[in-house]
Amino acid sequence: MQCHPVRRLLLVLPLLLGACAAQPPADHLPALQPRAVPVADARGATTPDQAWPQVFAAVQEARLFDDQKFFVDAVPRMDPATVEAAFERQRGTPGFDLRRFVEGHFVLPTEGAGTDIPRRDGLRAHIEALWPLLTRRSPEPLPHDSLLQLPHPYVVPGGRFREVYYWDSYFTMLGLAESGQHALVRQMLDNFAHLVDTWGHIPNGNRSYYLSRSQPPFFSHMVMLQARQDPGAPVHYLPQLRREHAFWMDGAEALRPGQAHRRVVRLADGSLLNRYWDDRDTPRPESFMQDRQTAAASTRPAAEVYRELRAGAESGWDFSSRWLDEPMRLDTIHVTSRVPVDLNSLLHHLEATIALACGQAGDEACARDYRAKADARAAAIESHLWHADGYYGDLDLRGGQVHAQLTAAALFPLHAGIAAPERAKQTAAAVRAQLLKPGGLVTTAIDSGQQWDAPNVWAPLQWIAVDGLRRYGEDALAADIAAGFLGNVQTLFARDHRLVEKYDADGALQGGGGGEYPLQDGFGWSNGVALALMALYPELEDDGGPVSIRDGAGRRDRDTRTRANP
C-alpha cells in the first residue's frame, strides 16, 4: 500500500508513532499504536510484572516499599507460578499480611554498599577511594532473577542503582581512565559488547525489565575512549558497532517518506533520522504507580502514555519539559513524535566510528557506505534540527517545526563536530544567555519540578557542553561551565563529604531535586566528569575546601588545550 506524503501525515500522529506497513489508511488509524515487532526480551527474559503479576501489582499498589524499584529487584524463592498460586490462596484469609508473605516468598535486595569513607585530602582522592565501593562483580543470577549476568566487573552509579547503566557508564569510564583504571574501562566495554552480542542491543541497564529500550548510544564513544590505549579497538569492536547501528536503524530500508518504525523516521525529503522508543506500552515496573497515576491524569489512551514515558526513559531525560506540551503536566508527554538532536548527533558519531573501523580493517566499501550515512545524517541535522532563533533543537513531527525550547541538548552537534561554525557560535551565545548559571549549565530554563529541568545541572551535559564548545573555540564559555560545575561539586563535597547524582545550579550549591526518588549518593557519572574536567582545567582542582566559581572561571586562560573527543 502507498503511505500518504509527509505533509498530510504531519497531521496524523498515530502513523508517525508506528510502522506504516500493513496499517489501514491514515484517516482510519486506531487510536492505539500498533504492536511493536517482538524483540529479544521475549527470549525467556520475562519481566517481574509479567512473571508474578498478581503479587507484583498488590505490592506496588500497597506501596509496601518506599521505592517502587525495590520490589522489582526482588527474586522469588520458588517458581513464580507457585508464588502466584500461594498468593491467590492466602490473600483473602483472615490476618493475611502482605509484607510477611513477600518476605517469605522473595529474596529482597540488599541495600547498596555505603559510600561513607574516611576523609581524604581532596576531591580526587575521595573519588578514587569510591571506585572500589561502586565496583560490582556480576554474580550468576538466581533462577527468575531480573539481573542479566555480565562476564566482567563493572561500576554502578550508586544508591538505588544496583546494576550497570548504559549512558551513565561512558561518563564513569572517563573518570576511570583519568584514575588510571584502564583495565576496568576495558572490562566495562567488553560487558557492553557482550550485551550487544547476547541481546542485539545495549539495554537501559542489565535487568530484564530494561530490555525493551536502550539509552543514548555512547558505545562508539566508549570504543574511541579505549582507542586511546589500544588503537586497534575500533576494529576489534566493529561487529558490535554494526549490530548497535542495526538496532537503532531497524526497519529503515522499508520506510517511505513520512513513515516511522520503532526508532527510525524517514522525513519528506527522504532523510533518515531517529527517535526514542520503547517496545512495550505498559507501566515501567520500577515506576509502576507513578506511571499509572500519570496515565490516569491524561485523556489519551493509557498505553499511549506508557509508551511515551518509557521512551522518555530511553532518552535518559526522565523527565523534562523538553518532552511536555504543557511544562507543568507530565501527562502531556510526547517523546516518540520528536526527532531529538542529541540522539542523532550520537548516531552520527556511531556511523563515523564504523566508517573509521572499516577503513582500518581494509574494507573500503564499508567505509564509504558508513561515511555516506554519517554525512547524510549531518546534513539532515543541519537541515531539519536548527531553530531560526539560533540554536539546535528537536523536530516535532506533529507540526513539522523545530521545538522552540532551548535545552542543553543543543550542544550535542558541537560535541559531535558537525555544527556549522556560525551556528556553533550562535548556539553558544544562546546557551550563555539562557542556560548558564552560577553552578553550571542547567538542562532547560524551565523550573517544572521535573529532574531534567532547571535548576538542576547534570554531570554528563556539562561534559558534552565543555568538550563541544572547546572544539569550536568557545573556550571562555566552556571554562565558565566547568568552573561553575566543579565549584558546585567541590562546595557540596567540602560541606557534606559526598558526590551526588545531580546538583542545584542557582547559587545554593546543593544537591538537585525533583524526580521519582530521593537524591542518590555515589555517584558514577559525577565522579567521572569531575575528574575529566579537572584534567582539562588543573587550576580548578582544589585539595581542600570549595573552589570559588568566579575565581575558577576567571582563571580559564591557564589551560586552553583542546583534547580530542573520545
XYZ file of C-alpha atoms in Angstrom, residues 105-513:
409
model
C 8.457 -15.884 49.233
C 11.104 -13.454 47.911
C 14.761 -12.712 48.427
C 14.749 -8.953 48.851
C 17.642 -6.887 47.518
C 20.317 -5.718 49.894
C 20.921 -2.037 50.308
C 23.710 -0.680 48.163
C 27.200 -0.539 49.579
C 27.800 2.604 51.586
C 29.906 5.431 50.243
C 30.939 6.818 53.641
C 34.705 6.662 53.620
C 37.384 8.301 55.765
C 38.015 11.892 54.818
C 40.632 12.338 52.163
C 42.752 15.388 51.417
C 40.710 16.402 48.407
C 38.049 15.571 45.861
C 40.302 13.488 43.617
C 41.430 11.240 46.458
C 37.819 10.809 47.571
C 36.675 9.773 44.096
C 39.499 7.306 43.678
C 38.574 5.760 47.034
C 34.966 5.481 45.832
C 35.705 3.403 42.730
C 36.159 0.094 44.617
C 32.936 0.712 46.577
C 30.982 1.178 43.342
C 32.538 -1.785 41.521
C 30.497 -4.969 41.251
C 31.177 -8.463 40.040
C 28.085 -9.870 38.401
C 27.052 -12.990 40.308
C 25.384 -15.803 38.484
C 21.735 -14.755 38.657
C 19.375 -16.784 40.757
C 16.512 -18.529 38.967
C 13.881 -15.967 37.962
C 16.252 -13.064 38.744
C 15.784 -9.894 36.691
C 19.551 -9.320 36.719
C 21.325 -10.019 33.430
C 24.700 -11.573 34.072
C 27.825 -9.815 32.788
C 31.202 -11.503 32.354
C 33.369 -8.773 33.895
C 33.336 -6.309 36.807
C 31.557 -3.005 36.296
C 30.916 0.259 38.130
C 27.350 1.066 39.195
C 26.126 4.643 39.627
C 25.408 4.194 43.348
C 22.479 4.283 45.750
C 19.347 2.570 44.422
C 21.091 1.756 41.152
C 22.455 -1.744 41.768
C 23.176 -2.546 38.112
C 25.175 -1.031 35.284
C 23.516 1.700 33.186
C 24.279 2.391 29.574
C 24.913 6.094 29.106
C 25.956 6.658 32.714
C 28.841 4.307 32.135
C 30.582 6.346 29.442
C 30.972 9.308 31.792
C 32.042 6.997 34.602
C 34.627 5.496 32.249
C 36.045 8.956 31.523
C 36.855 9.247 35.207
C 38.178 5.712 35.471
C 40.576 6.486 32.633
C 41.769 9.603 34.454
C 42.307 7.422 37.541
C 44.459 5.019 35.522
C 41.842 2.250 35.806
C 42.336 1.206 32.201
C 41.705 -2.495 32.809
C 38.309 -1.705 34.339
C 37.463 0.583 31.407
C 38.185 -2.308 29.034
C 36.142 -4.729 31.144
C 33.143 -2.410 31.115
C 33.445 -2.007 27.362
C 33.584 -5.790 27.000
C 30.441 -6.070 29.122
C 28.571 -3.780 26.734
C 29.877 -5.737 23.750
C 28.561 -8.869 25.495
C 25.113 -7.290 25.852
C 25.084 -6.425 22.141
C 26.091 -9.968 21.234
C 23.545 -11.520 23.592
C 20.518 -9.277 23.104
C 21.161 -7.435 19.853
C 21.427 -4.079 21.626
C 22.566 -2.427 24.826
C 19.591 -2.150 27.170
C 18.941 0.726 29.551
C 20.614 -1.437 32.231
C 21.397 -5.084 32.847
C 17.902 -6.020 34.054
C 15.221 -7.930 32.185
C 12.777 -5.067 32.700
C 15.145 -2.724 30.843
C 15.462 -4.879 27.723
C 12.623 -3.211 25.821
C 14.610 0.013 25.496
C 18.127 1.313 25.247
C 19.618 4.681 26.277
C 21.564 7.430 24.469
C 24.018 5.411 22.345
C 27.504 6.098 23.690
C 29.025 2.717 22.771
C 31.062 4.226 19.926
C 32.388 6.870 22.314
C 33.404 4.099 24.713
C 35.259 2.390 21.865
C 37.109 5.585 20.978
C 37.977 6.134 24.635
C 39.524 2.661 24.647
C 41.336 3.545 21.397
C 43.490 5.967 23.400
C 45.096 2.890 24.971
C 44.570 0.461 22.092
C 44.461 1.955 18.582
C 43.042 -1.322 17.304
C 39.893 -1.036 19.430
C 37.618 0.236 16.612
C 38.375 -2.833 14.501
C 38.113 -5.181 17.475
C 34.610 -3.927 18.313
C 33.453 -3.432 14.730
C 30.935 -6.330 14.828
C 29.246 -4.870 17.907
C 29.325 -1.339 16.497
C 27.489 -2.564 13.414
C 24.942 -4.506 15.486
C 24.300 -1.432 17.603
C 23.666 0.559 14.425
C 21.351 -2.135 13.078
C 19.290 -1.988 16.270
C 18.730 1.755 16.004
C 18.035 1.555 12.260
C 15.709 -1.454 12.359
C 13.059 -1.100 9.650
C 14.709 1.833 7.879
C 15.002 0.194 4.479
C 11.250 -0.318 4.106
C 10.239 3.195 5.115
C 8.764 5.635 2.637
C 8.874 9.413 3.160
C 6.663 10.315 6.104
C 6.811 6.895 7.736
C 8.272 5.855 11.066
C 9.002 2.451 12.581
C 10.328 1.829 16.059
C 13.338 4.169 16.349
C 13.589 5.348 12.722
C 11.838 8.184 10.913
C 12.068 8.996 7.196
C 11.273 12.640 6.549
C 9.570 14.111 3.499
C 12.856 14.707 1.664
C 13.951 11.111 2.285
C 16.292 11.915 5.172
C 16.658 9.160 7.747
C 16.771 10.296 11.352
C 15.986 8.634 14.665
C 13.746 8.993 17.689
C 13.484 7.405 21.117
C 11.112 4.480 21.578
C 10.277 1.542 23.823
C 8.903 -1.764 22.599
C 6.395 -2.052 25.462
C 3.372 0.090 26.282
C 2.740 -0.827 29.913
C 3.801 0.920 33.128
C 7.530 0.722 33.832
C 7.856 -1.894 36.599
C 10.353 0.256 38.506
C 7.941 3.233 38.414
C 4.694 1.299 38.335
C 2.437 3.507 40.424
C 3.905 6.774 39.166
C 3.197 5.743 35.583
C -0.343 4.656 36.390
C -1.018 7.985 38.067
C 0.368 9.882 35.087
C -1.771 7.908 32.649
C -4.854 8.410 34.813
C -4.408 12.180 34.582
C -4.393 12.085 30.775
C -7.245 11.995 28.291
C -5.163 9.816 25.975
C -5.242 6.006 25.980
C -3.147 4.718 28.870
C -0.987 2.555 26.599
C -0.002 5.619 24.600
C 1.081 7.488 27.735
C 3.038 4.469 28.979
C 4.898 4.242 25.663
C 5.809 7.920 25.889
C 7.030 7.598 29.463
C 9.138 4.620 28.501
C 10.576 6.463 25.504
C 11.406 9.311 27.850
C 13.333 6.816 29.966
C 15.247 5.695 26.874
C 16.221 9.315 26.252
C 17.884 9.484 29.668
C 15.968 12.715 30.317
C 13.268 11.205 32.505
C 11.650 13.598 32.755
C 11.852 17.105 31.323
C 9.670 19.899 29.987
C 11.576 19.210 26.784
C 9.058 16.427 26.133
C 5.920 18.086 27.532
C 3.261 20.015 25.635
C 2.397 21.706 28.943
C 5.569 22.123 31.027
C 3.861 21.541 34.372
C 1.935 18.418 33.305
C 3.809 15.148 32.840
C 0.734 13.532 31.274
C 1.235 15.783 28.205
C 4.466 13.955 27.401
C 5.318 13.385 23.717
C 8.676 11.766 23.027
C 8.078 9.435 20.078
C 6.829 12.319 17.934
C 10.110 14.200 18.385
C 13.339 13.768 16.408
C 15.937 14.552 19.091
C 19.108 16.441 18.240
C 21.232 14.649 20.856
C 20.288 11.149 19.692
C 21.044 11.926 16.068
C 24.374 13.545 16.922
C 25.348 10.390 18.803
C 24.297 8.178 15.902
C 26.411 10.323 13.587
C 29.385 9.505 15.806
C 28.462 5.815 15.655
C 28.361 5.893 11.849
C 31.631 7.814 11.643
C 33.273 5.346 14.022
C 32.096 2.389 11.945
C 33.491 4.100 8.843
C 36.818 4.575 10.623
C 36.892 0.963 11.802
C 36.036 -0.379 8.365
C 38.813 1.731 6.884
C 41.278 0.384 9.442
C 40.141 -3.144 8.602
C 40.721 -2.539 4.891
C 37.051 -2.753 3.945
C 36.815 0.328 1.747
C 33.268 -0.393 0.567
C 32.028 -0.486 4.155
C 33.996 2.656 4.993
C 32.428 4.551 2.076
C 28.953 3.321 2.968
C 29.085 4.431 6.594
C 30.836 7.686 5.796
C 27.978 8.422 3.408
C 25.482 7.576 6.158
C 27.285 9.860 8.595
C 27.474 12.693 6.062
C 23.796 12.326 5.197
C 22.842 12.430 8.880
C 24.986 15.514 9.485
C 23.308 17.243 6.548
C 19.860 16.253 7.840
C 20.672 17.625 11.296
C 21.721 20.924 9.752
C 18.646 20.990 7.532
C 15.945 19.833 9.962
C 17.141 20.388 13.548
C 18.042 24.083 13.526
C 15.745 26.689 15.061
C 15.570 30.131 13.473
C 16.246 31.787 16.843
C 19.802 30.490 16.686
C 20.263 27.043 18.234
C 19.801 23.336 17.556
C 16.628 21.617 18.719
C 14.236 18.702 18.315
C 11.933 18.367 15.310
C 8.288 17.959 16.332
C 6.765 15.615 13.763
C 3.232 16.650 14.613
C 3.700 20.157 13.280
C 6.843 19.789 11.217
C 8.646 22.511 13.201
C 11.723 22.546 15.411
C 10.630 22.776 19.033
C 11.265 26.323 20.232
C 12.618 25.422 23.659
C 16.379 25.740 24.074
C 17.870 22.816 26.015
C 21.365 21.599 26.777
C 20.870 19.033 24.003
C 21.597 21.897 21.578
C 25.300 21.373 22.276
C 25.444 17.779 21.016
C 26.126 18.788 17.369
C 29.129 20.753 18.657
C 30.307 17.748 20.664
C 29.937 15.635 17.511
C 31.889 18.201 15.486
C 29.152 18.526 12.864
C 27.833 22.016 13.610
C 28.480 24.749 11.043
C 30.908 27.253 12.649
C 28.489 30.178 12.567
C 25.743 28.024 14.036
C 28.074 26.832 16.773
C 28.748 30.475 17.625
C 25.035 31.306 17.715
C 24.271 28.247 19.844
C 26.996 29.221 22.316
C 25.547 32.724 22.622
C 22.048 31.367 23.262
C 23.343 28.896 25.842
C 25.278 31.602 27.689
C 22.243 33.872 27.757
C 19.664 31.281 28.826
C 21.263 28.214 30.423
C 24.477 29.295 32.183
C 24.013 29.593 35.954
C 26.426 30.039 38.878
C 26.591 26.283 39.451
C 26.951 25.138 35.838
C 24.787 24.587 32.782
C 21.123 23.887 33.500
C 19.296 21.361 31.350
C 16.495 23.765 30.427
C 15.448 27.246 31.530
C 12.085 25.994 32.866
C 11.582 25.048 36.505
C 8.829 22.434 36.154
C 9.645 20.244 39.130
C 10.940 17.544 36.787
C 14.516 16.491 37.492
C 15.793 17.187 33.964
C 14.777 20.833 34.182
C 16.093 23.938 35.933
C 17.555 24.460 38.435
C 19.298 21.092 38.109
C 22.669 20.571 36.465
C 23.782 17.101 35.439
C 27.364 15.922 35.011
C 27.032 14.352 31.530
C 25.647 17.520 29.995
C 28.478 19.580 31.493
C 30.999 17.351 29.734
C 29.153 17.426 26.414
C 28.967 21.227 26.617
C 32.575 21.819 27.626
C 34.001 19.429 25.059
C 31.776 20.740 22.261
C 32.419 24.404 22.988
C 36.191 23.906 23.146
C 36.023 22.151 19.797
C 34.671 25.369 18.251
C 36.935 27.809 20.061
C 34.304 28.878 22.591
C 36.857 28.463 25.360
C 35.548 31.185 27.664
C 32.062 29.713 27.904
C 33.473 26.191 28.260
C 35.666 27.298 31.151
C 32.790 29.113 32.840
C 30.656 25.973 32.697
C 33.496 23.807 34.002
C 34.322 26.225 36.816
C 30.687 26.597 37.825
C 30.037 22.881 37.935
C 33.298 21.968 39.678
C 32.744 24.725 42.196
C 29.307 23.273 42.829
C 30.672 19.743 43.269
C 33.535 20.843 45.495
C 31.383 23.048 47.714
C 28.940 20.223 48.464
C 31.846 17.819 48.919
C 33.564 20.141 51.384
C 30.336 20.527 53.357
C 28.844 17.015 53.191
C 31.774 14.835 52.061
C 29.819 13.243 49.212
C 29.123 13.419 45.495
C 25.562 13.190 44.248
C 23.611 12.355 41.118
C 22.623 15.928 40.242
C 23.212 19.441 41.562
C 21.296 22.681 42.021
C 22.779 25.469 39.875
C 21.071 28.570 41.198
C 23.720 29.505 43.713
C 22.519 27.299 46.568
C 25.282 24.829 45.692
C 23.459 21.763 46.903
C 22.109 18.527 45.532
C 19.376 18.784 42.916
C 15.730 17.875 43.394
